[in-house]
PDB file of C-alpha atoms and ligand atoms in Angstrom:
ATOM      1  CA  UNK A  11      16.291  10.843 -14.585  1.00  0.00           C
ATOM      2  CA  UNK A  12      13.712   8.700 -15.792  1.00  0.00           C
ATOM      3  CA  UNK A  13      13.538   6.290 -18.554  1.00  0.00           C
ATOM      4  CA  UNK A  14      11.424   6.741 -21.756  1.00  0.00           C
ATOM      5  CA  UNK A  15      10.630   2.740 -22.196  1.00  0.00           C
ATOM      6  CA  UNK A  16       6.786   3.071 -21.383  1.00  0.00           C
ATOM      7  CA  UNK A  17       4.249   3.696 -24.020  1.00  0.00           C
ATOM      8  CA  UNK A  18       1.610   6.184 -23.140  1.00  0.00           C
ATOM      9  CA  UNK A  19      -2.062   5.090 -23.954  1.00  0.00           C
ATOM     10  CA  UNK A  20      -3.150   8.578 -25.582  1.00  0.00           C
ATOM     11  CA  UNK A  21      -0.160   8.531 -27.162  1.00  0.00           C
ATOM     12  CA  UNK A  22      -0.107   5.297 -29.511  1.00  0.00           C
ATOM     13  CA  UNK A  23      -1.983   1.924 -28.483  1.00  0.00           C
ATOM     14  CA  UNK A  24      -0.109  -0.022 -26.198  1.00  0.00           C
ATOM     15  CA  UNK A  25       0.714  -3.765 -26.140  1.00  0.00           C
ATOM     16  CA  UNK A  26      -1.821  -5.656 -23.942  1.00  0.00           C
ATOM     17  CA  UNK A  27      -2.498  -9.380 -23.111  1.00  0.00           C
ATOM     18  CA  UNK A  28      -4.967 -11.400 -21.157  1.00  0.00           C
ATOM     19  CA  UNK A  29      -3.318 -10.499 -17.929  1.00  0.00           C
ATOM     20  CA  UNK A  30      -2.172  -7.276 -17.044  1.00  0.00           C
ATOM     21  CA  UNK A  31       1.245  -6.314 -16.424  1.00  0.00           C
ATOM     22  CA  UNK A  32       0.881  -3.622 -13.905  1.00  0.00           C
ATOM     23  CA  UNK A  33      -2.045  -3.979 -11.199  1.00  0.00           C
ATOM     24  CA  UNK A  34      -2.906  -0.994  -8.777  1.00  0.00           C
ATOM     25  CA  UNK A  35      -5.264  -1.465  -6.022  1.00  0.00           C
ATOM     26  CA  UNK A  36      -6.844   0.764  -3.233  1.00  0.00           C
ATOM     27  CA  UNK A  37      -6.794  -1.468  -0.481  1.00  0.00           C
ATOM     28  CA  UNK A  38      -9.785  -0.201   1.016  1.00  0.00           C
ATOM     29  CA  UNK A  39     -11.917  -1.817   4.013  1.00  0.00           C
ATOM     30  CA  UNK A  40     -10.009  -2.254   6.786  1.00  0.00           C
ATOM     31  CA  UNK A  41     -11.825  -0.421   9.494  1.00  0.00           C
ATOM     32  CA  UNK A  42     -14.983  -1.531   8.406  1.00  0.00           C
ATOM     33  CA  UNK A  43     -13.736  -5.308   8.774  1.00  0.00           C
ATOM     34  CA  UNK A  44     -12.630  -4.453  11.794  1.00  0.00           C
ATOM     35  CA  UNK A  45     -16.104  -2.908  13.354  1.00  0.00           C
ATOM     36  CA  UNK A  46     -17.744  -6.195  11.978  1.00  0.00           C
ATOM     37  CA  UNK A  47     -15.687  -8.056  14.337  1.00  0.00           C
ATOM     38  CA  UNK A  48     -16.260  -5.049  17.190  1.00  0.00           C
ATOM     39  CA  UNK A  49     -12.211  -4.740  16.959  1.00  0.00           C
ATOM     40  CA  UNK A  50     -10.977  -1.169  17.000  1.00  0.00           C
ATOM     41  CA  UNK A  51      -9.745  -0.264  13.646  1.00  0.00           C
ATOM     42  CA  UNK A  52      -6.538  -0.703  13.284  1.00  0.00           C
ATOM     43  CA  UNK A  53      -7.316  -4.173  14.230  1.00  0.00           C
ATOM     44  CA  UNK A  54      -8.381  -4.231  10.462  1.00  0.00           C
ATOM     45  CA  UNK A  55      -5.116  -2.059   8.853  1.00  0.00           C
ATOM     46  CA  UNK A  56      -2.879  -5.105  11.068  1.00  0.00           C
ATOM     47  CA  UNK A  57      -4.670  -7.860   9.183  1.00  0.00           C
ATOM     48  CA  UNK A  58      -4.352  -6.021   5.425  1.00  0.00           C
ATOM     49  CA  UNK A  59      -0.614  -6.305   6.205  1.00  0.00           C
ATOM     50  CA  UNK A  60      -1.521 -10.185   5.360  1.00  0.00           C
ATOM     51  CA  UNK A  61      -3.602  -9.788   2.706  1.00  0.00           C
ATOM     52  CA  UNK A  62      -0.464  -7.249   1.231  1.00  0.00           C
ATOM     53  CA  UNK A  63       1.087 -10.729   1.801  1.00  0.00           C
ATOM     54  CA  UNK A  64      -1.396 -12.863  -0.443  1.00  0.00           C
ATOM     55  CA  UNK A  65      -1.374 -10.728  -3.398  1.00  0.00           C
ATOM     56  CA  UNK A  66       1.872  -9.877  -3.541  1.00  0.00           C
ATOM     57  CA  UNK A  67       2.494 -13.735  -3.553  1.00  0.00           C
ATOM     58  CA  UNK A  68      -0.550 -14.350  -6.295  1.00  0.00           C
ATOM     59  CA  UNK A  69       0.922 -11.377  -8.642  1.00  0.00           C
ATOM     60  CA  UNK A  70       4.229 -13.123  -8.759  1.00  0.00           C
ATOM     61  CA  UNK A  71       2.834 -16.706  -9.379  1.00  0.00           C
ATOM     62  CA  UNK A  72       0.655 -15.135 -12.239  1.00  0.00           C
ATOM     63  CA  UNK A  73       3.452 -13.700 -13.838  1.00  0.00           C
ATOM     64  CA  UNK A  74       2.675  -9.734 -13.184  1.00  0.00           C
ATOM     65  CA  UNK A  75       5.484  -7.479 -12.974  1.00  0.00           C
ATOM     66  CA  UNK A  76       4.148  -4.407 -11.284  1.00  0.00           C
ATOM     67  CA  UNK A  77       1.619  -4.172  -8.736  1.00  0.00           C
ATOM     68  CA  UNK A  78       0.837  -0.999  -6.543  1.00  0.00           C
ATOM     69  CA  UNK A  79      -0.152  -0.341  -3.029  1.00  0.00           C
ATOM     70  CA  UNK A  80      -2.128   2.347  -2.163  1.00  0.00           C
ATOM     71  CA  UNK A  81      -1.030   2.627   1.562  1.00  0.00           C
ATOM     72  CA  UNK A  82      -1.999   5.839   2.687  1.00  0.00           C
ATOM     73  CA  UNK A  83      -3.318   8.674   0.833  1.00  0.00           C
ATOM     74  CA  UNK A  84      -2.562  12.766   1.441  1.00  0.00           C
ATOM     75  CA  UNK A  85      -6.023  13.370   2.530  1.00  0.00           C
ATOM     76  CA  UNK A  86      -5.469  10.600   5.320  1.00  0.00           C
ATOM     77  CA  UNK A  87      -3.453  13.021   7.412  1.00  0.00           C
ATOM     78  CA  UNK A  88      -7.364  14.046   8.402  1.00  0.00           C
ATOM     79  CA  UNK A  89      -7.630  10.837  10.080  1.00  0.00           C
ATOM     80  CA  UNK A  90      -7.573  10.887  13.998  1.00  0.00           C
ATOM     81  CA  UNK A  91      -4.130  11.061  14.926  1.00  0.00           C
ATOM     82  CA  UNK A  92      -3.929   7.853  17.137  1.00  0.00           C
ATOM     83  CA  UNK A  93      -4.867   6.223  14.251  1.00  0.00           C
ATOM     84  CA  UNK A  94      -2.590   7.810  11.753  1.00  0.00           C
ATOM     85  CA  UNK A  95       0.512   7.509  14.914  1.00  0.00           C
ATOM     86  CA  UNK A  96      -0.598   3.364  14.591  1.00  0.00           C
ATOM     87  CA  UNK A  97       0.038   3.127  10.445  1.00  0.00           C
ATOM     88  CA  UNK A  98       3.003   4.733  10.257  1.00  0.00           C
ATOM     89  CA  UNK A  99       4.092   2.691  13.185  1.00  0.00           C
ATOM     90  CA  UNK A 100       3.190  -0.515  10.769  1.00  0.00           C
ATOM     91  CA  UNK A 101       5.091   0.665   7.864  1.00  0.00           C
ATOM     92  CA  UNK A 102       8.121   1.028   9.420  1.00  0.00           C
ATOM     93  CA  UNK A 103       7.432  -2.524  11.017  1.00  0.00           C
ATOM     94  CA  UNK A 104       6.828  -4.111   8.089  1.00  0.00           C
ATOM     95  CA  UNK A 105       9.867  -2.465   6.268  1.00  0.00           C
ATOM     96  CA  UNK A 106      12.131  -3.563   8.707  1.00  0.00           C
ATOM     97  CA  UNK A 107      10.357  -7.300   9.138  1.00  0.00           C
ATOM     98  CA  UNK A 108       9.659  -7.528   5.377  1.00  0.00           C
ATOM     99  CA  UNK A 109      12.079  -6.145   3.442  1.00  0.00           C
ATOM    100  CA  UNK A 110      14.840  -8.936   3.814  1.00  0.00           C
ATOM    101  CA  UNK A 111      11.700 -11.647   2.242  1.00  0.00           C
ATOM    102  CA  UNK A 112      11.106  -9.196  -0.758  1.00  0.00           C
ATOM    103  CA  UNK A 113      14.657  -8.990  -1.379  1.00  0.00           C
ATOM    104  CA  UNK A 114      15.359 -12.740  -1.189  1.00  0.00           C
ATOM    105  CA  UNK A 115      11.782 -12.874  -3.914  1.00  0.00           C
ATOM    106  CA  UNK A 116      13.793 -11.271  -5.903  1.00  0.00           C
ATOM    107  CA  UNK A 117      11.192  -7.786  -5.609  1.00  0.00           C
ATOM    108  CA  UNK A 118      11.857  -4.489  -6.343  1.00  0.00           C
ATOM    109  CA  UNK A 119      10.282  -2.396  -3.717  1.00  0.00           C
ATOM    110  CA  UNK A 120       9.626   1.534  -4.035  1.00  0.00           C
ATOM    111  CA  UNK A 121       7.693   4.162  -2.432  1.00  0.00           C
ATOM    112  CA  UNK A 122       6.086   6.973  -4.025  1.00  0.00           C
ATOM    113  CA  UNK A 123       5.084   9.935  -2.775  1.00  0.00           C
ATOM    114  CA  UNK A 124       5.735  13.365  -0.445  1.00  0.00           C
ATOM    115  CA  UNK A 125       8.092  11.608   2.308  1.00  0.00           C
ATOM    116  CA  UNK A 126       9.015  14.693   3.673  1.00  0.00           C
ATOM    117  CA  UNK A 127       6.177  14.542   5.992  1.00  0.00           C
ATOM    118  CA  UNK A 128       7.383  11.051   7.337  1.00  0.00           C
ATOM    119  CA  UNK A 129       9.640  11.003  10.029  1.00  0.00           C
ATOM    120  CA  UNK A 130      13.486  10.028   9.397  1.00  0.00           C
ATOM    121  CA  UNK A 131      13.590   6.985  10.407  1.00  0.00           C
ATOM    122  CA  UNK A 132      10.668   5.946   8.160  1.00  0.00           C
ATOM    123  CA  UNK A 133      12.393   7.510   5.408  1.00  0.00           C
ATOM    124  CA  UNK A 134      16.208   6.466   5.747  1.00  0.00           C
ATOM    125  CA  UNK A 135      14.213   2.994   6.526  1.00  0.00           C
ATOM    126  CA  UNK A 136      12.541   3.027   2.821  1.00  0.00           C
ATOM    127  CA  UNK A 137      15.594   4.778   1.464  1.00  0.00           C
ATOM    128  CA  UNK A 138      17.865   1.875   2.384  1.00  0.00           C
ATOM    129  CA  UNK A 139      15.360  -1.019   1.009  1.00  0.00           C
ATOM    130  CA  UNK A 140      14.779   1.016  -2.320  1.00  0.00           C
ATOM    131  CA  UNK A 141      18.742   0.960  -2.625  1.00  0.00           C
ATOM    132  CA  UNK A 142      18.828  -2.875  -1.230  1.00  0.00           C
ATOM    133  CA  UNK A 143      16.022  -4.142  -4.117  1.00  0.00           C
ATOM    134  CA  UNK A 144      17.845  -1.788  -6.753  1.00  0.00           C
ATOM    135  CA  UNK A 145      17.930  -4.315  -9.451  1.00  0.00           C
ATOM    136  CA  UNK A 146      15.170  -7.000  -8.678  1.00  0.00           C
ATOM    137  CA  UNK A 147      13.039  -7.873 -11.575  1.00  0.00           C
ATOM    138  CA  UNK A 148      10.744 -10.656 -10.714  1.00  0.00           C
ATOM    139  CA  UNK A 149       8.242  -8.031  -9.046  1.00  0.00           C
ATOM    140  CA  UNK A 150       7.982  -3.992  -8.748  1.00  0.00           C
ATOM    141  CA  UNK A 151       6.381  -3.731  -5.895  1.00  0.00           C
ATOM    142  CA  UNK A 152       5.477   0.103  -5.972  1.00  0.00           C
ATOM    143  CA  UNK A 153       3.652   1.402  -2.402  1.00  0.00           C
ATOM    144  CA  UNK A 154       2.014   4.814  -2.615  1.00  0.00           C
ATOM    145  CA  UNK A 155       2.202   6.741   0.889  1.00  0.00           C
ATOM    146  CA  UNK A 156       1.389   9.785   1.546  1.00  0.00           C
ATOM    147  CA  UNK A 157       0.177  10.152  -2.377  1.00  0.00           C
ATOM    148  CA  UNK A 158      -1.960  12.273  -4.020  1.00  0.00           C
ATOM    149  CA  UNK A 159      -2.364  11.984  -7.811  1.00  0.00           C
ATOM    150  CA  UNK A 160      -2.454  16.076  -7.568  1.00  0.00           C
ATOM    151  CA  UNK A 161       0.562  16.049  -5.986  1.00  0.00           C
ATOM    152  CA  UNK A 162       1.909  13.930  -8.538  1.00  0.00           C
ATOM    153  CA  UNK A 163       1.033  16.065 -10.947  1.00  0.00           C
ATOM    154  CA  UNK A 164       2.389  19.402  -9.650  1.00  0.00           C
ATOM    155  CA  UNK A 165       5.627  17.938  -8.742  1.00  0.00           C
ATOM    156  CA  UNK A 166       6.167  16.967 -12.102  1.00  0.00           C
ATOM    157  CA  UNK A 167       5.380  20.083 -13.343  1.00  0.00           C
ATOM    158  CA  UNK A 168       7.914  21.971 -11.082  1.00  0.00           C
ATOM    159  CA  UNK A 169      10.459  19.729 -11.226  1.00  0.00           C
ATOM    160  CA  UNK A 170      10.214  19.947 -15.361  1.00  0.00           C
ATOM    161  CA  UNK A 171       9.989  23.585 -14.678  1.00  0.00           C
ATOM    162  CA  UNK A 172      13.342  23.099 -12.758  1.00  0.00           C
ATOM    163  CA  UNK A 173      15.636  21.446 -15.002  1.00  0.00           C
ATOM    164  CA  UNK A 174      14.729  23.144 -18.138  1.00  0.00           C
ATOM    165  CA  UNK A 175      13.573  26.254 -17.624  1.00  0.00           C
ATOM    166  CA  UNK A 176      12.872  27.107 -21.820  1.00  0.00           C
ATOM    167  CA  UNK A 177       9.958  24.651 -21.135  1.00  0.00           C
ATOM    168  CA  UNK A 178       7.609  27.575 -19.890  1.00  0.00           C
ATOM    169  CA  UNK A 179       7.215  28.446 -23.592  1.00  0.00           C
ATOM    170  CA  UNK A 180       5.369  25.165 -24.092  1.00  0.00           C
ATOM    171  CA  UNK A 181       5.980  21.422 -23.086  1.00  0.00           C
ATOM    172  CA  UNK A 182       4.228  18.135 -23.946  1.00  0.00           C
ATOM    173  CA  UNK A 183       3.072  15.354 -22.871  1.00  0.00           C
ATOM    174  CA  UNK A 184       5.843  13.120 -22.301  1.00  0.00           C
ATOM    175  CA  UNK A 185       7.522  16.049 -20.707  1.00  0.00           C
ATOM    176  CA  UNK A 186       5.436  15.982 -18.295  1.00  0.00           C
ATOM    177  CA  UNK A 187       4.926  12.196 -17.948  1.00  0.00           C
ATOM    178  CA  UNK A 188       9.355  11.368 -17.155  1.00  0.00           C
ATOM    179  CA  UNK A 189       8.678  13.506 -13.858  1.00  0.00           C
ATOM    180  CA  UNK A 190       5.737  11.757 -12.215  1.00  0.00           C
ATOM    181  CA  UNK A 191       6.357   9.489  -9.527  1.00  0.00           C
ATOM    182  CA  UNK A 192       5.597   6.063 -11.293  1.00  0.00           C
ATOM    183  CA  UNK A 193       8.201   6.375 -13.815  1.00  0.00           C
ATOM    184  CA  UNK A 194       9.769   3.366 -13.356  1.00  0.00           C
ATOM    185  CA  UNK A 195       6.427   1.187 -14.389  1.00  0.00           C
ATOM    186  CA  UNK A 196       4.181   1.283 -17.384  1.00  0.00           C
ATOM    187  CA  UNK A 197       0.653   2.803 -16.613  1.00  0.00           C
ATOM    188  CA  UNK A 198      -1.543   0.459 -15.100  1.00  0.00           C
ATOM    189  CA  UNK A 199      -3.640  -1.962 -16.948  1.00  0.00           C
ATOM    190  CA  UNK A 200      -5.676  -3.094 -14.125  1.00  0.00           C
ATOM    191  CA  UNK A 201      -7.110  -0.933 -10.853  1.00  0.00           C
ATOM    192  CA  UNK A 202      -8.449  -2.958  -8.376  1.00  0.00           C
ATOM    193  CA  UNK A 203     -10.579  -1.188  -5.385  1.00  0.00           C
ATOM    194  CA  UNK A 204     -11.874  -3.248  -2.729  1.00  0.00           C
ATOM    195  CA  UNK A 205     -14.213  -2.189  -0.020  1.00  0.00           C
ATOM    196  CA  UNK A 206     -17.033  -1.405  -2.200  1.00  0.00           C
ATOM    197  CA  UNK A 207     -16.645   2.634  -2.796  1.00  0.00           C
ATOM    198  CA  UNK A 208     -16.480   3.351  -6.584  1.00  0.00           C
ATOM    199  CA  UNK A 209     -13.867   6.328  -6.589  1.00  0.00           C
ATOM    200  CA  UNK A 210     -10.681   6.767  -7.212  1.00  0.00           C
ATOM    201  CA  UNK A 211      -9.703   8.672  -3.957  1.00  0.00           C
ATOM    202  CA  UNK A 212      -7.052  11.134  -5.697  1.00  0.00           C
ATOM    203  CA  UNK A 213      -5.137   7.903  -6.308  1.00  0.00           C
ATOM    204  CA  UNK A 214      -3.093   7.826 -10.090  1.00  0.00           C
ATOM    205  CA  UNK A 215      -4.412  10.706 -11.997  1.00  0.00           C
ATOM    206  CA  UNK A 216      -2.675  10.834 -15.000  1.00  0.00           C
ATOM    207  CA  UNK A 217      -2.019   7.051 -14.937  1.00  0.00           C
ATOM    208  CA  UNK A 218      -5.070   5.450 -14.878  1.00  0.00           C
ATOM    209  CA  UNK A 219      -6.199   7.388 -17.963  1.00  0.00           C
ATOM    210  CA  UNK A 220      -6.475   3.534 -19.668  1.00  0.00           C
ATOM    211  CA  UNK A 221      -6.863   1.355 -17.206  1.00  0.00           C
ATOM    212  CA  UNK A 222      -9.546  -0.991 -16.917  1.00  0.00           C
ATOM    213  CA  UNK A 223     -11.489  -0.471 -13.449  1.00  0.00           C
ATOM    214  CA  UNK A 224     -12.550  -3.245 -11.405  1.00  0.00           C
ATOM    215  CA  UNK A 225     -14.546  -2.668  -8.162  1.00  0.00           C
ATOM    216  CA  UNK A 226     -15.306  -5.026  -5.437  1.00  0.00           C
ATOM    217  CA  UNK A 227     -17.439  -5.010  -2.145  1.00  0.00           C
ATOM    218  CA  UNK A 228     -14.832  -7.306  -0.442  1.00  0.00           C
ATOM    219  CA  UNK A 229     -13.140  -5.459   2.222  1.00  0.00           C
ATOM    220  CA  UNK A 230      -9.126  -5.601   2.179  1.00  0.00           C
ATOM    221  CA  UNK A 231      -8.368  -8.148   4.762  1.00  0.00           C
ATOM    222  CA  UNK A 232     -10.709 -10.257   2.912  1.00  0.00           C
ATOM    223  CA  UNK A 233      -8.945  -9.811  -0.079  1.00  0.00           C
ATOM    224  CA  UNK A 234      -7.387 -13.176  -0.845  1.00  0.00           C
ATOM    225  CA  UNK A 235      -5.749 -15.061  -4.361  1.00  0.00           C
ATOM    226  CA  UNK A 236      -8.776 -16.238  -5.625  1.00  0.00           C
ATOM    227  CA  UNK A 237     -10.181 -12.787  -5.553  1.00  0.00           C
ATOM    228  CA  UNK A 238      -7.481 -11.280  -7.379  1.00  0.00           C
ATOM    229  CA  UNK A 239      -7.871 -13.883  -9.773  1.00  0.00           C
ATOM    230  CA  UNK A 240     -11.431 -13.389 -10.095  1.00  0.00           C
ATOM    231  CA  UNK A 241     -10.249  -9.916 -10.498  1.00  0.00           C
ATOM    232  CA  UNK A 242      -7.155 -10.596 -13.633  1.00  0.00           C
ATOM    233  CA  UNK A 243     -10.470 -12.915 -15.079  1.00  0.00           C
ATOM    234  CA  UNK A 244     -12.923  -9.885 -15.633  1.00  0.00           C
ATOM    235  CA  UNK A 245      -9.563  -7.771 -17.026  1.00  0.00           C
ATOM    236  CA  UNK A 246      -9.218 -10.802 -19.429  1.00  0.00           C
ATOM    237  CA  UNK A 247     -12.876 -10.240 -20.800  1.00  0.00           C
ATOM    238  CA  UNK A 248     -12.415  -6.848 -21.455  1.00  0.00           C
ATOM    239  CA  UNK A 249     -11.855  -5.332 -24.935  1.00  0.00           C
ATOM    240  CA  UNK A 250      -9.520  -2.691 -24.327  1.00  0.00           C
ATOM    241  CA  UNK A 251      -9.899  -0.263 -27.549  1.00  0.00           C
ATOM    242  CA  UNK A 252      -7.670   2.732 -26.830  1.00  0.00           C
ATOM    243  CA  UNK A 253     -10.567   4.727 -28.686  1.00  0.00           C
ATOM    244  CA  UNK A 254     -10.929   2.517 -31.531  1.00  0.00           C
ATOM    245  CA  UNK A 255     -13.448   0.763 -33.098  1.00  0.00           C
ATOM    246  CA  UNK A 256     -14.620  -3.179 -32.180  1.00  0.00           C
ATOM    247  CA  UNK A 257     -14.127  -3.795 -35.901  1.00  0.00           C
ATOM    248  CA  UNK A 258     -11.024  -2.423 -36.322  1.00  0.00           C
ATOM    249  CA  UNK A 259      -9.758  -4.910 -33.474  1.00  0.00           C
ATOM    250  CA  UNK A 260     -11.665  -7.816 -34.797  1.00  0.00           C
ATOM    251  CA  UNK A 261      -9.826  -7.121 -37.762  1.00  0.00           C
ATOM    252  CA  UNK A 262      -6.862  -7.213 -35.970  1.00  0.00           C
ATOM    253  CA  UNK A 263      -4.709  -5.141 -37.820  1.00  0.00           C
ATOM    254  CA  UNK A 264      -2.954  -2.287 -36.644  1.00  0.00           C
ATOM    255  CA  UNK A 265      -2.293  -0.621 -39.928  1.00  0.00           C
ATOM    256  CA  UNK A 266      -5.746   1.578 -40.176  1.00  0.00           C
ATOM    257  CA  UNK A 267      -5.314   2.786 -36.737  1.00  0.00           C
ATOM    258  CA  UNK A 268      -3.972   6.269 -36.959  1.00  0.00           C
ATOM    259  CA  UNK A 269      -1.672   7.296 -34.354  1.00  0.00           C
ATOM    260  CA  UNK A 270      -2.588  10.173 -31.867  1.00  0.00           C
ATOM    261  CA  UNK A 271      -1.788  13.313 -32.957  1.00  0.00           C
TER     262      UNK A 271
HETATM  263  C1  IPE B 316      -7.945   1.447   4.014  1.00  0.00           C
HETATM  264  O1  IPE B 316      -8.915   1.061   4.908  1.00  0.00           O
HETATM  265  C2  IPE B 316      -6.618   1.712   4.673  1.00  0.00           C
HETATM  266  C3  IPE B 316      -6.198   3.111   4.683  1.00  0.00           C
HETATM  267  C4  IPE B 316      -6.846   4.113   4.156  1.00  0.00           C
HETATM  268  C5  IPE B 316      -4.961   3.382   5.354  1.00  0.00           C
HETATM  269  P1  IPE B 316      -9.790   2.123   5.678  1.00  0.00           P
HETATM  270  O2  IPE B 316      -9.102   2.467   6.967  1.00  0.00           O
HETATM  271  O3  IPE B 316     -10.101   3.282   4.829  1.00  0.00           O
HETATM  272  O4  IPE B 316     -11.094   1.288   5.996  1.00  0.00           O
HETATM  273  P2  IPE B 316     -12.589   1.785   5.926  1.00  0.00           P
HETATM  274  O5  IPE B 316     -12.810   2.356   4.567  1.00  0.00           O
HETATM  275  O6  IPE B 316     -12.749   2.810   7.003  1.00  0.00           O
HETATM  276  O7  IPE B 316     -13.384   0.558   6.169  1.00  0.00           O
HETATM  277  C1  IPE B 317      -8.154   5.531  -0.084  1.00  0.00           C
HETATM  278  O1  IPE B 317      -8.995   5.054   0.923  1.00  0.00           O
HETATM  279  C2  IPE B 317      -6.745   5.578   0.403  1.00  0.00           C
HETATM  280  C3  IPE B 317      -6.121   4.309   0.739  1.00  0.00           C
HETATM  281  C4  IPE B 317      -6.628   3.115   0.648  1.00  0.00           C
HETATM  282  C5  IPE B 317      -4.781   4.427   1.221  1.00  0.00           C
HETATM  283  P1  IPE B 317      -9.844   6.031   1.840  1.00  0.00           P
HETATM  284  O2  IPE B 317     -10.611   5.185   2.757  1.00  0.00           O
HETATM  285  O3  IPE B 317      -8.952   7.044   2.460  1.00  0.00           O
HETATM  286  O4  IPE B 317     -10.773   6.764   0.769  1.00  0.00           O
HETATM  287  P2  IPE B 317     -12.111   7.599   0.946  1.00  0.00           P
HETATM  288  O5  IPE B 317     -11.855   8.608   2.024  1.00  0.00           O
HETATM  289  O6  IPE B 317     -13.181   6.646   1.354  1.00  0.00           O
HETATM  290  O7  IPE B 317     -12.364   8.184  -0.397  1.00  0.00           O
HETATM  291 MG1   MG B 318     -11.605   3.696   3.548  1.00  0.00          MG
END
């Protein structure tokens, strides 16, 4: 069952500070980086494995505690299979080449999303390093494969529905929010998109109801520790008001700010 530690952002203003605590990213870009170099494109999805690497190494140097992967999205099934065949091929190598490092980091490592699509290998594979990197807690290292913030959404919902029935006469909120699949991580305060597209791809629905946005033109692979610190540098510039005023944060006091209702 999930835990109820997490504040929600329409709920009452969470904490924040000059550099987030959780940081999602679409890690978008590898095929194009790959036709720039006239490789095929998985050429491209084998070099983001690195660039995974980088940040993962850069989020735990700045001191973030939560950083999500969008690996491979439920509308990515559409892809040609030969391609699709090739990424699932490179998640299960890089769970069983990888997982031992994160471990010894001293990462967390979970997977959300509709696994019963992946094969059983892949899945007793993640099973095993979820169980492995149980209780971690320099890093949550959260990857999202075949996700879809719908998804996340309606599987909530009917898995509320589930355990207590009496909840089709009305639910709230924070019912809801215990049965999505990022329970175990405060909602994001920074989304990070590379590749230049300006969408959110059916990535974190519900979650990203706060978070600050931040879009950039360089392609995954390219994606490197100076850009995500270029990246944490615009989220420290921004004033994050939860629907309040400017003046009521320049006057830095919490006690006019009515809590949602
Ligand atoms: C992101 O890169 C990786 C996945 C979606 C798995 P893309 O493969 O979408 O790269 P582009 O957008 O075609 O360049
Ligand atoms: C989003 O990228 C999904 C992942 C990065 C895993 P896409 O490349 O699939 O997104 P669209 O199709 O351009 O919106
Ligand atoms: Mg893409």
């Amino acid at each position: 069952m999930a835990d109820t530690r997490f504040a929600s952002s329409t709920r009452e203003v969470p904490d924040s500070d000059s550099v987030p605590r959780h940081v999602a990213i679409i890690m978008d870009g590898n095929g194009r980086w790959a036709r720039r170099r006239l490789l095929p494109r998985v050429a491209g999805h084998k070099r983001g494995v690195e660039a995974v690497r980088a940040t993962i190494r850069r989020c735990i140097e700045r001191g973030i505690s939560y950083l999500t992967l969008f690996a491979f999205s439920s509308e990515n099934w559409r892809r040609p299979e030969d391609e699709v065949s090739f990424l699932m091929q490179l998640f299960i190598r890089a769970l069983e080449e990888e997982v031992a490092k994160l471990h010894e980091n001293n990462i967390r490592f979970r997977v959300i999303g509709d696994l019963s699509r992946f094969d059983s290998r892949l899945v007793s594979l993640i099973d095993r390093a979820e169980k492995m990197t149980s209780s971690n807690d320099t890093l949550t290292l959260t990857i999202a494969a075949n996700y879809g913030g719908r998804w996340d959404i309606l599987q909530a919902v009917e898995r509320m529905l589930a355990d207590s029935p009496e909840k089709r006469q009305g639910f709230c909120e924070e019912d809801i929010a215990r049965y999505l699949a990022l329970d175990h991580a405060p909602e994001p305060d920074l989304f990070i998109r590379t590749g230049g597209e300006q969408r959110i791809s059916n990535f974190l629905l519900w979650q990203l109801a706060y978070t600050e946005l931040y879009f950039t033109d360089r392609l995954w692979p390219e994606f490197d520790a100076g850009a995500l610190d270029e990246a944490i540098a615009s989220y420290g510039r921004r004033e994050r008001r939860f629907g309040r005023t400017s003046e009521q944060l320049a006057s830095g006091g919490e006690s006019d700010v009515a809590t949602a209702r």
